[in-house]
Short mmCIF file of C-alpha atoms in Angstrom, two decimals:
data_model
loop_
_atom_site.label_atom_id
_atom_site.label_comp_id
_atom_site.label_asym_id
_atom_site.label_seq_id
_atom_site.Cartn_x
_atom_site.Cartn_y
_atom_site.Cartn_z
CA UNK A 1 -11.18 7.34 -8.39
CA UNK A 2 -7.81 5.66 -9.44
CA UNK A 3 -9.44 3.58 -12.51
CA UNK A 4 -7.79 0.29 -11.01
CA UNK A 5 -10.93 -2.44 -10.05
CA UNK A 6 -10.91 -5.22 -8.68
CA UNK A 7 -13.30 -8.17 -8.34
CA UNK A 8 -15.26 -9.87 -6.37
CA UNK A 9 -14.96 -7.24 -3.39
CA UNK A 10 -15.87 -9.93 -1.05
CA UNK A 11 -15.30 -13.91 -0.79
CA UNK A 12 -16.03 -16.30 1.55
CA UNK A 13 -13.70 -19.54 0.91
CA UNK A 14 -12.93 -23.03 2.79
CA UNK A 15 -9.44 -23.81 4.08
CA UNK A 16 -7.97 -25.93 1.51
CA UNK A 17 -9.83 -24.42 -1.74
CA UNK A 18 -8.18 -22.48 -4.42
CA UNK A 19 -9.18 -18.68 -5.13
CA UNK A 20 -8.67 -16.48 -7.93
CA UNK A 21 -8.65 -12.37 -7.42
CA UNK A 22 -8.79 -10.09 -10.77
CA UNK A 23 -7.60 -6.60 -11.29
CA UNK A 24 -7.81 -4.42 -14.07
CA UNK A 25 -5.51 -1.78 -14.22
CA UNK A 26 -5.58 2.32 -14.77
CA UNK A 27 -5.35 2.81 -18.25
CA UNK A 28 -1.84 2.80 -19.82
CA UNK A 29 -0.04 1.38 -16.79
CA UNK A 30 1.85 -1.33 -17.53
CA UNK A 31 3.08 -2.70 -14.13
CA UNK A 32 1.06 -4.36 -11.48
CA UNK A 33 1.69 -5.50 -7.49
CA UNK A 34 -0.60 -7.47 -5.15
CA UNK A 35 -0.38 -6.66 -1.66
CA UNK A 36 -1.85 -8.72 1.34
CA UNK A 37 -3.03 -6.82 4.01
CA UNK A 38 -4.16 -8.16 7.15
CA UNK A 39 -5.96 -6.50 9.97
CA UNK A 40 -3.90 -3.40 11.82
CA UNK A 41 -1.53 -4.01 9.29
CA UNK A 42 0.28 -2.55 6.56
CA UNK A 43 0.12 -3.81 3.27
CA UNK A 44 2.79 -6.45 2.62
CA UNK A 45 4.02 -7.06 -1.15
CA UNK A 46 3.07 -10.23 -2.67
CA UNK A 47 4.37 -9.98 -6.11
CA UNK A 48 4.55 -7.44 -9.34
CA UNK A 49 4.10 -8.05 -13.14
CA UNK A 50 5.52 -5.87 -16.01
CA UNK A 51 4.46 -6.84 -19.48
CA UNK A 52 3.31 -10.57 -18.49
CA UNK A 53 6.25 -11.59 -16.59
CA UNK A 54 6.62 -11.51 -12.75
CA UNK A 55 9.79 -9.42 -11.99
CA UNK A 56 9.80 -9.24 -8.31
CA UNK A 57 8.17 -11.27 -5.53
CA UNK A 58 8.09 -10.98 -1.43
CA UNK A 59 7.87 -13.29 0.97
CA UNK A 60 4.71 -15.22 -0.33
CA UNK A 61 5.03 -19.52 -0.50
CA UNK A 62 4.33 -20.79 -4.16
CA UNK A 63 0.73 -21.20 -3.59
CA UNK A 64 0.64 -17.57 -4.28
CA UNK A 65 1.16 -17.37 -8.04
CA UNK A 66 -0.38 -14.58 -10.58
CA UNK A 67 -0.98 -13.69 -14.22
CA UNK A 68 -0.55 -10.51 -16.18
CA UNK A 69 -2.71 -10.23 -19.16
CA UNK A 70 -1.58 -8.36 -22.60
CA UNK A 71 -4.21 -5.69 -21.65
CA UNK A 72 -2.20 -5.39 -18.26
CA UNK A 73 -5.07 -6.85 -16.25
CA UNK A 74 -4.09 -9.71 -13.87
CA UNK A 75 -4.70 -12.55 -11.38
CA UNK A 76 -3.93 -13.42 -8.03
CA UNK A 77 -4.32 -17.01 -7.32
CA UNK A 78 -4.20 -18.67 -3.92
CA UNK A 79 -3.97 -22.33 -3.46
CA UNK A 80 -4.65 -24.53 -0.63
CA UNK A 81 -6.37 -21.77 1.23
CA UNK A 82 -5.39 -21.45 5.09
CA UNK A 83 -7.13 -19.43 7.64
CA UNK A 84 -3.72 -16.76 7.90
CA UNK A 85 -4.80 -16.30 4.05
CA UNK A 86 -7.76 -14.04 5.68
CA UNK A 87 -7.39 -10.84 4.99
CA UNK A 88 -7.54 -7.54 2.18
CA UNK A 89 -5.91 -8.36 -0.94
CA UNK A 90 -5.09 -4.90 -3.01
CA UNK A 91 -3.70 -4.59 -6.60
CA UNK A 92 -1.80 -1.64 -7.38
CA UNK A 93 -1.43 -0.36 -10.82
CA UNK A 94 2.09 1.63 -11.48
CA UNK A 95 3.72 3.07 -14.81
CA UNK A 96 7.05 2.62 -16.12
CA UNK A 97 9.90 0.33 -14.50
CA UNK A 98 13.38 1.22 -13.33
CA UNK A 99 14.65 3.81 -11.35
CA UNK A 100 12.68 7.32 -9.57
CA UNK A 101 9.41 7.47 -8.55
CA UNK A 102 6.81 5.66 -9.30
CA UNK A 103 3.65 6.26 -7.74
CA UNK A 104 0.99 3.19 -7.32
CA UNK A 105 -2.79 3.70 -7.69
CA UNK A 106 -4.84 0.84 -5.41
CA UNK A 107 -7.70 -0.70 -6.25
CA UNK A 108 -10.86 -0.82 -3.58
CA UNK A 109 -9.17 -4.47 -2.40
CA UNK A 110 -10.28 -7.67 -1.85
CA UNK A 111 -11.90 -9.00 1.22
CA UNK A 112 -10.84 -12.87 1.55
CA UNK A 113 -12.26 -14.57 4.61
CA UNK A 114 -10.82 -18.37 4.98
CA UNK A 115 -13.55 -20.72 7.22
CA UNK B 1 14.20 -4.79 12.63
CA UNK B 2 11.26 -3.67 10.98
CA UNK B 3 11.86 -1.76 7.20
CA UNK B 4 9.79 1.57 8.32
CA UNK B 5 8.67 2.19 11.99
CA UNK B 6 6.04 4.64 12.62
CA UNK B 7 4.03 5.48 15.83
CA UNK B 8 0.62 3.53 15.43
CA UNK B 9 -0.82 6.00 18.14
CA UNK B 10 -3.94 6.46 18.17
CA UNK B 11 -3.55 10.27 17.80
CA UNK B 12 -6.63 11.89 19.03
CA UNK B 13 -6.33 15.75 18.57
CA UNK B 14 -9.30 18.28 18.61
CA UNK B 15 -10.30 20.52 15.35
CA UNK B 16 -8.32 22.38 14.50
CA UNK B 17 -5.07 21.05 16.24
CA UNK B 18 -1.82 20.27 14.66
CA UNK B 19 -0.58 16.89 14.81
CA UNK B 20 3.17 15.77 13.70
CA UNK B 21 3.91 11.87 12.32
CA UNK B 22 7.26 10.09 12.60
CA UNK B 23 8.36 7.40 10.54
CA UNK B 24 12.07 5.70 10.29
CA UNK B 25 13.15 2.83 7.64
CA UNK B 26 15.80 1.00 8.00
CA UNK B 27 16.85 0.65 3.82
CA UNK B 28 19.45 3.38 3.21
CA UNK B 29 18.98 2.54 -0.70
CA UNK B 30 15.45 3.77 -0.65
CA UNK B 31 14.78 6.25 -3.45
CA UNK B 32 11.01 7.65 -3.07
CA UNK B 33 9.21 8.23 -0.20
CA UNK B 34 5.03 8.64 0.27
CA UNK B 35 2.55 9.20 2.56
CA UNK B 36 -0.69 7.27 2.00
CA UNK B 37 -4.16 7.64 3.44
CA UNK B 38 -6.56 5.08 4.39
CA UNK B 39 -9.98 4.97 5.77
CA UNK B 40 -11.63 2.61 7.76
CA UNK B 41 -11.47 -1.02 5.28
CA UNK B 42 -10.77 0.53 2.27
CA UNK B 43 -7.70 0.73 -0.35
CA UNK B 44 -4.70 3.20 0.22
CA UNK B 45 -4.85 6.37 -1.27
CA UNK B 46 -1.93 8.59 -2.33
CA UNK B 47 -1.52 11.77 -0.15
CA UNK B 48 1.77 13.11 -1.44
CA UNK B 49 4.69 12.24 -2.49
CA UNK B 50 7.74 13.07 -0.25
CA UNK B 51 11.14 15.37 -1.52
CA UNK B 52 14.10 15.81 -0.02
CA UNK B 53 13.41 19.38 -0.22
CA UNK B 54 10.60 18.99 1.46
CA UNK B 55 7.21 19.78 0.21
CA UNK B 56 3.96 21.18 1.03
CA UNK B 57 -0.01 20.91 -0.34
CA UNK B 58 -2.00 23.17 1.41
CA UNK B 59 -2.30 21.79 5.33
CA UNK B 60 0.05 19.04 5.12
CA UNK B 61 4.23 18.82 4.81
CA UNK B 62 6.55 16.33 4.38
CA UNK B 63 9.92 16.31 5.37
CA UNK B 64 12.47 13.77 4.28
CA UNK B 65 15.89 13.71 6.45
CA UNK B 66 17.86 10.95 3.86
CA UNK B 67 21.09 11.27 6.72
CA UNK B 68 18.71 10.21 9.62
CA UNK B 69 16.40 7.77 7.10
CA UNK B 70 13.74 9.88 8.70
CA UNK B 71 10.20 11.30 7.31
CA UNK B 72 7.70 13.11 8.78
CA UNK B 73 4.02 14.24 8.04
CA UNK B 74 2.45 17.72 9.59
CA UNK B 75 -1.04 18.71 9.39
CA UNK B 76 -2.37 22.06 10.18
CA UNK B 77 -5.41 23.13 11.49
CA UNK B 78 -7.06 19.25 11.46
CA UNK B 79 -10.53 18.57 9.69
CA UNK B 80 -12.78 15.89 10.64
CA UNK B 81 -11.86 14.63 7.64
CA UNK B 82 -8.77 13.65 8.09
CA UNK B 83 -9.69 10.89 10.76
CA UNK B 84 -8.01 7.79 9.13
CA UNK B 85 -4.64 5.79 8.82
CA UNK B 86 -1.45 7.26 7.91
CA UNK B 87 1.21 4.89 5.68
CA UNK B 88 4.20 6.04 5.94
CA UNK B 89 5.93 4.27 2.48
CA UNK B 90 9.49 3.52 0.90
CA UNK B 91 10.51 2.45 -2.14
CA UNK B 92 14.21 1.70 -3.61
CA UNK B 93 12.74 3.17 -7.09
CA UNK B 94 14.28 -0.05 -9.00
CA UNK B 95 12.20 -2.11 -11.56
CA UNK B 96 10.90 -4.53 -9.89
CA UNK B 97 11.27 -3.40 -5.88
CA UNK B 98 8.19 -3.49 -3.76
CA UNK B 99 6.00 -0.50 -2.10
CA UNK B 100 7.16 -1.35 2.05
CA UNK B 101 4.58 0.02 4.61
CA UNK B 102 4.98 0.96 7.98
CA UNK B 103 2.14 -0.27 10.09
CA UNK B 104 0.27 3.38 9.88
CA UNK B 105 -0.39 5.74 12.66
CA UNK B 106 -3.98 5.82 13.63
CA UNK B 107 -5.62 9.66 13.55
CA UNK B 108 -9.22 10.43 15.09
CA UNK B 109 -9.94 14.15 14.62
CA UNK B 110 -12.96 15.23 17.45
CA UNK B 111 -15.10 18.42 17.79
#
């Protein structure tokens, strides 16, 4: 197992409600991305935190925002939940920054269905 | 056009087959390159790690061709096992950059 959980594994949310994903990360690694990944699709990068401070972000509207915690744990927060927001949410948990190769350890993911 | 291409297939092969995957990005600043596994609604798991050397762990190699922005995954002699969704991933390897995905290539391994 990769030591990087995430909670709840499944949700079932309205369109227009807010939801909140968690992730804890391997131990030691300080960097952390959320990737949306719909169905027959690759994962697509949401955002990544490094020490508490979001340092790059894809294509995502504002309603997706996050949090990294001091222990490098962290949120994913949706807002204003629309029925494209179904799908498997993954947190990845990475050490170091900069440049070379730097391998990312998922968590099991999760499932968001929007009714 | 799309960052990395790869053949979603399916790819259905009998035991024991060998079975070659293609994948092309498009981001000549890419620095690492990885092949990920993933089963049937669950996470991404690392397979390997790609070199421009090319590299090997026991039935699978990777190739990397940086000139043609080309990789390329080969298993030998195909488990059941290895039924599941190939990634074919980039990275530029700067703080900060993003893991991109290529849709995955679909394998179903029979007896």
């Amino acid at each position: 197992e990769t030591g990087v959980t995430q909670s709840p594994t499944h949700l079932i949310k309205t369109r227009g409600q807010q939801v909140t994903l968690r992730c804890s990360s391997q131990s030691g690694h300080n960097t952390v991305s959320w990737y949306q990944q719909a169905l027959g699709q690759g994962p697509q990068f949401i955002f990544q935190y490094y020490r508490e401070e979001e340092n790059g972000r894809g294509n995502f509207p504002p309603r997706f925002s996050g949090l990294q915690f001091p222990n490098y744990s962290s949120e994913l927060n949706v807002n204003a939940l629309e029925l494209d927001d179904s799908a498997l949410y993954l947190c990845a948990s990475s050490l170091g920054q900069g440049a070379g190769v730097i391998v990312a350890f998922f968590g099991q993911g999760t499932r968001l269905t929007v009714v | 056009r799309k960052e990395v291409e790869q053949d979603p297939g399916p790819f259905n092969v009998p035991e024991g087959a060998t079975v070659a995957f293609n994948c092309t990005y498009s981001n000549s600043a890419s620095q690492s390159f990885f092949w990920y596994r993933q089963d049937c609604r669950k996470e991404p798991k690392l397979l390997m790690s790609v070199y421009s050397s090319g590299n090997e762990d026991g039935r699978f190699t990777a190739q990397l061709n940086r000139a043609s922005q080309y990789i390329s995954l080969l298993i030998r002699d195909s488990k059941l096992s290895d039924s599941a969704t190939y990634l074919c991933v980039v990275n530029e390897g700067q703080a900060g950059t993003a893991l991109i995905f290529g849709k995955g290539t679909t394998l179903s391994v029979s007896s």
